[in-house]
Amino acid sequence: MNRIQHTRESLIAMLRRHDVNPTHQRIEIAYALFGHGAHLSADQIMARVNGRHSETSKATVYNTLNLFLEKQLIREVIVDPNKVFYDPNTEPHYHLYDADTGELTDIDASEVTISGLPQLPAGVVTEGVDVIVRVRSRLR
Amino acid sequence: MNRIQHTRESLIAMLRRHDVNPTHQRIEIAYALFGHGAHLSADQIMARVNGRHSETSKATVYNTLNLFLEKQLIREVIVDPNKVFYDPNTEPHYHLYDADTGELTDIDASEVTISGLPQLPAGVVTEGVDVIVRVRSRLR
DNA sequence: AAGAGGAGTTAGACACAGTCCAACCGTTGC
DNA sequence: GCAACGGTTGGACTGTGTCTAACTCCTCTT
């Protein structure tokens, strides 16, 4: 996995490239998301951003995440009924979800091929194909 | 698509086969789910069951859906961040989700092949593979 | 027939993710 | 200095889903 080193400057440049005004809070949130390549939920991001003292409000976190989504900086991963994960990796790839630990891992798309998907009706545009491999680690 | 005709008796038999005590409410909910082959959310099921007069409480609907899940009568489909769909079809198959209409359609699994999924770590058991083709019908 | 017991159901309170809104803040331009 | 505007904020609000303690219904026993 190619982990990129993100400096404050490279993050700002990235925001600018995606037409996002780099404010203090947005840089903090971008740092939380891109700093570690992990998949985080909104509340985990809040916790990271407000680590020492509370600095950024819940509204801003949600506003920013939705802005990042819109501007295609990040991706939404819907695997758990009670929280959405945000994925800093926008390259096409798939996911492995462990329902017991709640951990979400990437699967490289280049290794996987899907064939035989049906023709879509006219006027319909594909947004993407999500593949989620669901596993359990704990015995039951 | 093979649509099966469900009589009250066949539903009761089905519940029994899956080790579920067939009470009045459970039969009603099973009827709502299996009567039409559609994917419904909990509130849609509530609306169907309580069509004329309110008969079944929210708690019972959720209890029953979770019981059905546990007993493998139905499957959960997580595609929308703010509601879970319940799928009466437990055969392996995939889904097409239209984010604009909120409609969820089946894709026959026999036509689709996925190859190249990575080896899983030891002690981890695959629960299933979800494939969701996300589309938009509305122009933006 | 009466009562005990257990499974199932219920209303309503609750938990929690996410949205909305109106007030506020900070920067820029004049 | 001050207007304007984008961004942020707390707090109220919404909607799914869970919890709980009381209640109903059915069956079994005597």
Short mmCIF file of C-alpha atoms (C1' of nucleotides) in Angstrom, two decimals:
data_model
loop_
_atom_site.label_atom_id
_atom_site.label_comp_id
_atom_site.label_asym_id
_atom_site.label_seq_id
_atom_site.Cartn_x
_atom_site.Cartn_y
_atom_site.Cartn_z
CA MET A 1 0.00 0.00 0.00
CA ASN A 2 1.45 3.36 -0.98
CA ARG A 3 1.13 5.62 2.01
CA ILE A 4 1.70 9.22 1.04
CA GLN A 5 3.24 11.69 3.47
CA HIS A 6 0.92 14.67 3.87
CA THR A 7 2.36 17.96 4.96
CA ARG A 8 0.18 20.87 5.92
CA GLU A 9 1.14 22.51 2.61
CA SER A 10 0.33 19.51 0.45
CA LEU A 11 -3.08 19.25 2.11
CA ILE A 12 -3.79 22.92 1.43
CA ALA A 13 -2.75 22.45 -2.17
CA MET A 14 -5.01 19.44 -2.44
CA LEU A 15 -7.99 21.38 -1.08
CA ARG A 16 -7.30 24.21 -3.54
CA ARG A 17 -7.04 21.76 -6.41
CA HIS A 18 -10.50 20.50 -5.54
CA ASP A 19 -11.90 24.00 -5.34
CA VAL A 20 -12.22 24.03 -1.56
CA ASN A 21 -11.28 27.14 0.38
CA PRO A 22 -8.69 25.93 2.90
CA THR A 23 -9.89 27.18 6.26
CA HIS A 24 -8.38 26.21 9.59
CA GLN A 25 -11.10 23.65 10.37
CA ARG A 26 -11.08 22.11 6.93
CA ILE A 27 -7.34 21.57 7.07
CA GLU A 28 -7.70 19.93 10.48
CA ILE A 29 -10.39 17.60 9.18
CA ALA A 30 -8.40 16.83 6.02
CA TYR A 31 -5.44 16.03 8.24
CA ALA A 32 -7.50 13.65 10.36
CA LEU A 33 -8.72 11.86 7.25
CA PHE A 34 -5.56 11.78 5.14
CA GLY A 35 -2.97 11.74 7.90
CA HIS A 36 -3.62 8.07 8.59
CA GLY A 37 -5.01 6.12 5.66
CA ALA A 38 -7.81 4.79 7.83
CA HIS A 39 -11.57 4.78 7.35
CA LEU A 40 -13.17 6.96 9.98
CA SER A 41 -16.72 7.75 10.98
CA ALA A 42 -17.90 11.30 11.64
CA ASP A 43 -17.63 10.96 15.40
CA GLN A 44 -14.13 9.47 15.16
CA ILE A 45 -13.09 12.43 13.07
CA MET A 46 -14.61 14.78 15.63
CA ALA A 47 -12.70 13.04 18.38
CA ARG A 48 -9.42 13.36 16.45
CA VAL A 49 -9.91 16.99 15.55
CA ASN A 50 -10.93 17.95 19.06
CA GLY A 51 -8.26 15.85 20.73
CA ARG A 52 -6.95 18.28 23.33
CA HIS A 53 -9.45 21.14 23.47
CA SER A 54 -12.75 21.36 21.66
CA GLU A 55 -12.15 23.44 18.57
CA THR A 56 -14.51 22.35 15.84
CA SER A 57 -18.25 21.93 16.14
CA LYS A 58 -20.32 18.94 15.07
CA ALA A 59 -22.06 21.05 12.42
CA THR A 60 -18.75 21.99 10.85
CA VAL A 61 -17.52 18.43 10.78
CA TYR A 62 -20.65 17.30 8.95
CA ASN A 63 -20.66 20.34 6.67
CA THR A 64 -17.04 19.72 5.77
CA LEU A 65 -17.43 16.01 5.18
CA ASN A 66 -20.35 16.65 2.84
CA LEU A 67 -18.35 19.33 1.06
CA PHE A 68 -15.40 16.96 0.64
CA LEU A 69 -17.77 14.33 -0.72
CA GLU A 70 -19.25 16.76 -3.21
CA LYS A 71 -15.82 17.88 -4.33
CA GLN A 72 -14.75 14.25 -4.66
CA LEU A 73 -11.96 14.45 -2.13
CA ILE A 74 -13.30 11.49 -0.21
CA ARG A 75 -15.79 8.67 -0.58
CA GLU A 76 -18.62 7.38 1.55
CA VAL A 77 -18.62 3.74 2.63
CA ILE A 78 -21.95 2.40 3.83
CA VAL A 79 -21.44 -0.90 5.58
CA ASP A 80 -22.81 -0.46 9.07
CA PRO A 81 -26.44 0.49 9.63
CA ASN A 82 -25.59 3.02 12.32
CA LYS A 83 -22.63 4.90 10.99
CA VAL A 84 -21.13 6.03 7.72
CA PHE A 85 -17.40 5.66 7.11
CA TYR A 86 -15.40 8.17 5.10
CA ASP A 87 -12.68 6.89 2.84
CA PRO A 88 -9.75 9.12 1.86
CA ASN A 89 -8.96 6.76 -1.01
CA THR A 90 -10.97 7.69 -4.11
CA GLU A 91 -9.21 5.25 -6.41
CA PRO A 92 -11.49 2.38 -7.44
CA HIS A 93 -11.17 -0.33 -4.81
CA TYR A 94 -13.30 -2.59 -2.64
CA HIS A 95 -13.77 -3.26 1.06
CA LEU A 96 -13.50 -5.91 3.67
CA TYR A 97 -15.67 -5.35 6.72
CA ASP A 98 -15.29 -7.20 9.97
CA ALA A 99 -18.65 -6.95 11.70
CA ASP A 100 -17.16 -8.02 15.03
CA THR A 101 -14.29 -5.59 15.32
CA GLY A 102 -15.93 -2.90 13.18
CA GLU A 103 -12.76 -2.71 11.13
CA LEU A 104 -12.85 -1.75 7.48
CA THR A 105 -9.96 -2.67 5.16
CA ASP A 106 -9.22 -1.94 1.53
CA ILE A 107 -9.10 -4.51 -1.21
CA ASP A 108 -7.12 -3.48 -4.26
CA ALA A 109 -9.45 -3.29 -7.24
CA SER A 110 -6.77 -4.21 -9.75
CA GLU A 111 -6.78 -7.80 -8.49
CA VAL A 112 -10.53 -8.22 -8.68
CA THR A 113 -12.62 -8.61 -11.80
CA ILE A 114 -16.38 -8.60 -11.95
CA SER A 115 -18.02 -9.84 -15.10
CA GLY A 116 -21.57 -10.43 -16.20
CA LEU A 117 -23.23 -7.34 -14.75
CA PRO A 118 -26.46 -6.72 -16.64
CA GLN A 119 -27.18 -3.94 -19.10
CA LEU A 120 -28.62 -0.83 -17.46
CA PRO A 121 -31.87 0.77 -18.59
CA ALA A 122 -31.54 3.88 -20.76
CA GLY A 123 -31.09 7.24 -19.02
CA VAL A 124 -29.47 5.64 -16.02
CA VAL A 125 -25.89 6.48 -15.13
CA THR A 126 -23.63 4.26 -13.04
CA GLU A 127 -22.18 6.06 -10.06
CA GLY A 128 -19.99 3.20 -8.96
CA VAL A 129 -19.87 -0.42 -7.92
CA ASP A 130 -19.39 -1.22 -4.26
CA VAL A 131 -18.12 -4.61 -3.24
CA ILE A 132 -18.13 -5.46 0.43
CA VAL A 133 -16.76 -8.72 1.75
CA ARG A 134 -18.36 -9.28 5.13
CA VAL A 135 -16.47 -11.37 7.65
CA ARG A 136 -16.55 -12.30 11.32
CA SER A 137 -13.46 -12.85 13.39
CA ARG A 138 -15.10 -13.89 16.64
CA LEU A 139 -16.51 -17.41 17.00
CA ARG A 140 -20.15 -17.65 17.90
CA MET B 1 -37.89 -13.86 -11.76
CA ASN B 2 -39.75 -16.64 -10.06
CA ARG B 3 -42.46 -15.11 -7.94
CA ILE B 4 -43.85 -17.64 -5.48
CA GLN B 5 -47.45 -17.48 -4.35
CA HIS B 6 -47.58 -17.30 -0.56
CA THR B 7 -50.66 -18.47 1.21
CA ARG B 8 -51.19 -17.90 4.89
CA GLU B 9 -50.51 -21.60 5.43
CA SER B 10 -47.28 -21.68 3.46
CA LEU B 11 -46.02 -18.67 5.43
CA ILE B 12 -46.82 -20.38 8.73
CA ALA B 13 -45.05 -23.50 7.53
CA MET B 14 -42.06 -21.42 6.52
CA LEU B 15 -41.88 -19.76 9.95
CA ARG B 16 -42.08 -23.16 11.64
CA ARG B 17 -39.37 -24.54 9.40
CA HIS B 18 -37.11 -21.71 10.57
CA ASP B 19 -37.94 -22.33 14.20
CA VAL B 20 -40.11 -19.26 14.62
CA ASN B 21 -43.33 -19.46 16.61
CA PRO B 22 -45.98 -18.19 14.16
CA THR B 23 -47.89 -15.52 16.05
CA HIS B 24 -50.46 -13.23 14.51
CA GLN B 25 -48.06 -10.28 14.20
CA ARG B 26 -45.21 -12.36 12.81
CA ILE B 27 -47.46 -13.77 10.11
CA GLU B 28 -48.58 -10.26 9.18
CA ILE B 29 -44.98 -9.06 8.92
CA ALA B 30 -43.95 -12.14 6.95
CA TYR B 31 -46.85 -11.47 4.62
CA ALA B 32 -45.76 -7.86 4.09
CA LEU B 33 -42.24 -9.01 3.27
CA PHE B 34 -42.91 -12.09 1.18
CA GLY B 35 -46.25 -11.13 -0.31
CA HIS B 36 -44.59 -8.77 -2.74
CA GLY B 37 -41.01 -9.61 -3.61
CA ALA B 38 -39.93 -6.07 -2.83
CA HIS B 39 -37.22 -4.70 -0.56
CA LEU B 40 -38.84 -2.79 2.26
CA SER B 41 -37.55 -0.67 5.11
CA ALA B 42 -38.83 -1.06 8.66
CA ASP B 43 -41.17 1.90 8.40
CA GLN B 44 -42.58 0.70 5.08
CA ILE B 45 -43.30 -2.66 6.69
CA MET B 46 -44.99 -0.89 9.60
CA ALA B 47 -47.13 1.09 7.18
CA ARG B 48 -48.18 -2.08 5.35
CA VAL B 49 -48.95 -4.06 8.45
CA ASN B 50 -50.92 -1.23 10.02
CA GLY B 51 -52.70 -0.30 6.80
CA ARG B 52 -56.26 0.10 8.06
CA HIS B 53 -56.05 0.22 11.86
CA SER B 54 -52.93 0.28 13.96
CA GLU B 55 -52.35 -3.29 15.06
CA THR B 56 -48.65 -3.88 15.52
CA SER B 57 -46.25 -1.74 17.48
CA LYS B 58 -42.91 -0.38 16.34
CA ALA B 59 -41.11 -2.51 18.93
CA THR B 60 -42.68 -5.68 17.58
CA VAL B 61 -41.79 -4.83 14.00
CA TYR B 62 -38.14 -4.34 14.95
CA ASN B 63 -38.12 -7.37 17.24
CA THR B 64 -39.59 -9.50 14.50
CA LEU B 65 -37.26 -8.26 11.77
CA ASN B 66 -34.27 -8.99 13.94
CA LEU B 67 -35.66 -12.41 14.78
CA PHE B 68 -36.20 -13.15 11.08
CA LEU B 69 -32.64 -12.05 10.37
CA GLU B 70 -31.27 -14.28 13.09
CA LYS B 71 -33.27 -17.23 11.81
CA GLN B 72 -32.10 -16.50 8.26
CA LEU B 73 -35.54 -15.91 6.84
CA ILE B 74 -34.50 -12.57 5.42
CA ARG B 75 -31.38 -10.55 4.70
CA GLU B 76 -30.32 -7.02 5.51
CA VAL B 77 -29.31 -4.70 2.68
CA ILE B 78 -27.32 -1.65 3.74
CA VAL B 79 -27.20 0.84 0.89
CA ASP B 80 -28.68 4.03 2.28
CA PRO B 81 -27.15 5.73 5.30
CA ASN B 82 -30.51 6.39 6.91
CA LYS B 83 -32.46 3.21 6.49
CA VAL B 84 -31.92 -0.50 6.29
CA PHE B 85 -33.76 -2.56 3.68
CA TYR B 86 -34.94 -6.08 4.35
CA ASP B 87 -34.70 -8.57 1.54
CA PRO B 88 -36.98 -11.62 1.47
CA ASN B 89 -34.64 -13.27 -1.01
CA THR B 90 -31.86 -15.17 0.80
CA GLU B 91 -30.45 -16.78 -2.33
CA PRO B 92 -27.04 -15.35 -3.26
CA HIS B 93 -27.64 -12.31 -5.45
CA TYR B 94 -26.60 -8.70 -5.83
CA HIS B 95 -28.27 -5.30 -5.87
CA LEU B 96 -28.82 -2.28 -8.01
CA TYR B 97 -29.58 0.88 -6.09
CA ASP B 98 -30.98 4.04 -7.61
CA ALA B 99 -30.01 6.84 -5.26
CA ASP B 100 -32.53 9.21 -6.84
CA THR B 101 -35.65 7.09 -6.65
CA GLY B 102 -34.51 5.08 -3.64
CA GLU B 103 -35.38 1.92 -5.54
CA LEU B 104 -33.51 -1.31 -4.92
CA THR B 105 -33.53 -4.08 -7.54
CA ASP B 106 -32.09 -7.57 -7.60
CA ILE B 107 -29.28 -8.73 -9.86
CA ASP B 108 -29.17 -12.45 -10.41
CA ALA B 109 -25.91 -13.82 -8.98
CA SER B 110 -25.66 -16.64 -11.50
CA GLU B 111 -24.80 -14.19 -14.25
CA VAL B 112 -22.08 -12.42 -12.29
CA THR B 113 -18.64 -13.75 -11.48
CA ILE B 114 -16.15 -12.14 -9.17
CA SER B 115 -12.59 -13.36 -9.30
CA GLY B 116 -9.39 -12.34 -7.64
CA LEU B 117 -10.63 -11.72 -4.10
CA PRO B 118 -7.70 -11.97 -1.72
CA GLN B 119 -6.99 -14.71 0.79
CA LEU B 120 -8.51 -14.04 4.20
CA PRO B 121 -6.46 -14.11 7.41
CA ALA B 122 -6.79 -17.26 9.53
CA GLY B 123 -9.67 -17.46 11.99
CA VAL B 124 -11.83 -15.18 9.89
CA VAL B 125 -15.04 -16.49 8.39
CA THR B 126 -16.72 -14.97 5.34
CA GLU B 127 -20.32 -14.00 6.02
CA GLY B 128 -21.09 -12.99 2.48
CA VAL B 129 -20.15 -10.73 -0.38
CA ASP B 130 -22.33 -7.73 -1.11
CA VAL B 131 -22.22 -6.13 -4.50
CA ILE B 132 -24.09 -2.88 -4.97
CA VAL B 133 -24.26 -1.13 -8.31
CA ARG B 134 -25.08 2.49 -7.59
CA VAL B 135 -26.87 4.46 -10.28
CA ARG B 136 -28.65 7.76 -10.75
CA SER B 137 -31.66 8.18 -13.02
CA ARG B 138 -32.13 11.91 -12.64
CA LEU B 139 -29.83 14.28 -14.51
CA ARG B 140 -27.92 16.75 -12.42
"C1'" DA C 1 -62.39 -23.33 36.84
"C1'" DA C 2 -58.44 -21.10 38.86
"C1'" DG C 3 -53.90 -19.98 38.92
"C1'" DA C 4 -48.91 -20.16 37.59
"C1'" DG C 5 -45.59 -19.40 34.14
"C1'" DG C 6 -43.53 -18.18 29.95
"C1'" DA C 7 -43.49 -16.28 25.45
"C1'" DG C 8 -44.81 -12.36 22.93
"C1'" DT C 9 -46.46 -7.63 22.56
"C1'" DT C 10 -46.96 -2.83 23.82
"C1'" DA C 11 -46.45 2.38 24.71
"C1'" DG C 12 -43.49 5.38 25.73
"C1'" DA C 13 -39.00 6.87 27.10
"C1'" DC C 14 -34.57 6.90 25.47
"C1'" DA C 15 -30.04 6.94 22.59
"C1'" DC C 16 -27.68 8.62 18.91
"C1'" DA C 17 -26.38 10.07 14.01
"C1'" DG C 18 -27.14 13.63 11.28
"C1'" DT C 19 -29.62 18.19 9.81
"C1'" DC C 20 -31.27 22.85 10.36
"C1'" DC C 21 -31.21 27.52 11.70
"C1'" DA C 22 -30.30 31.99 13.18
"C1'" DA C 23 -26.59 34.36 15.34
"C1'" DC C 24 -21.97 35.18 15.14
"C1'" DC C 25 -16.94 35.64 13.47
"C1'" DG C 26 -13.09 36.96 10.29
"C1'" DT C 27 -11.40 38.43 6.10
"C1'" DT C 28 -11.61 41.27 2.13
"C1'" DG C 29 -12.65 45.40 -0.43
"C1'" DC C 30 -14.07 50.02 -0.48
"C1'" DG D 1 -14.43 52.26 9.73
"C1'" DC D 2 -17.85 49.45 7.83
"C1'" DA D 3 -20.48 46.55 4.60
"C1'" DA D 4 -20.55 42.04 2.57
"C1'" DC D 5 -19.83 37.36 2.39
"C1'" DG D 6 -18.11 32.83 3.32
"C1'" DG D 7 -17.55 29.99 7.08
"C1'" DT D 8 -18.48 28.46 11.81
"C1'" DT D 9 -21.20 27.76 15.97
"C1'" DG D 10 -24.46 26.00 19.70
"C1'" DG D 11 -28.49 24.27 20.30
"C1'" DA D 12 -32.81 22.70 18.89
"C1'" DC D 13 -34.73 19.36 16.08
"C1'" DT D 14 -35.70 14.86 13.24
"C1'" DG D 15 -35.83 10.11 12.30
"C1'" DT D 16 -34.14 5.25 13.11
"C1'" DG D 17 -33.74 2.04 16.05
"C1'" DT D 18 -33.35 0.18 21.17
"C1'" DC D 19 -34.82 -0.50 25.94
"C1'" DT D 20 -37.87 -1.35 29.66
"C1'" DA D 21 -41.44 -2.51 32.58
"C1'" DA D 22 -46.15 -3.51 32.35
"C1'" DC D 23 -49.44 -6.13 30.17
"C1'" DT D 24 -51.83 -9.94 27.27
"C1'" DC D 25 -52.39 -14.40 25.74
"C1'" DC D 26 -51.78 -19.25 25.70
"C1'" DT D 27 -50.77 -23.50 27.80
"C1'" DC D 28 -50.11 -26.52 31.41
"C1'" DT D 29 -51.26 -28.12 36.07
"C1'" DT D 30 -54.13 -29.21 39.67
#
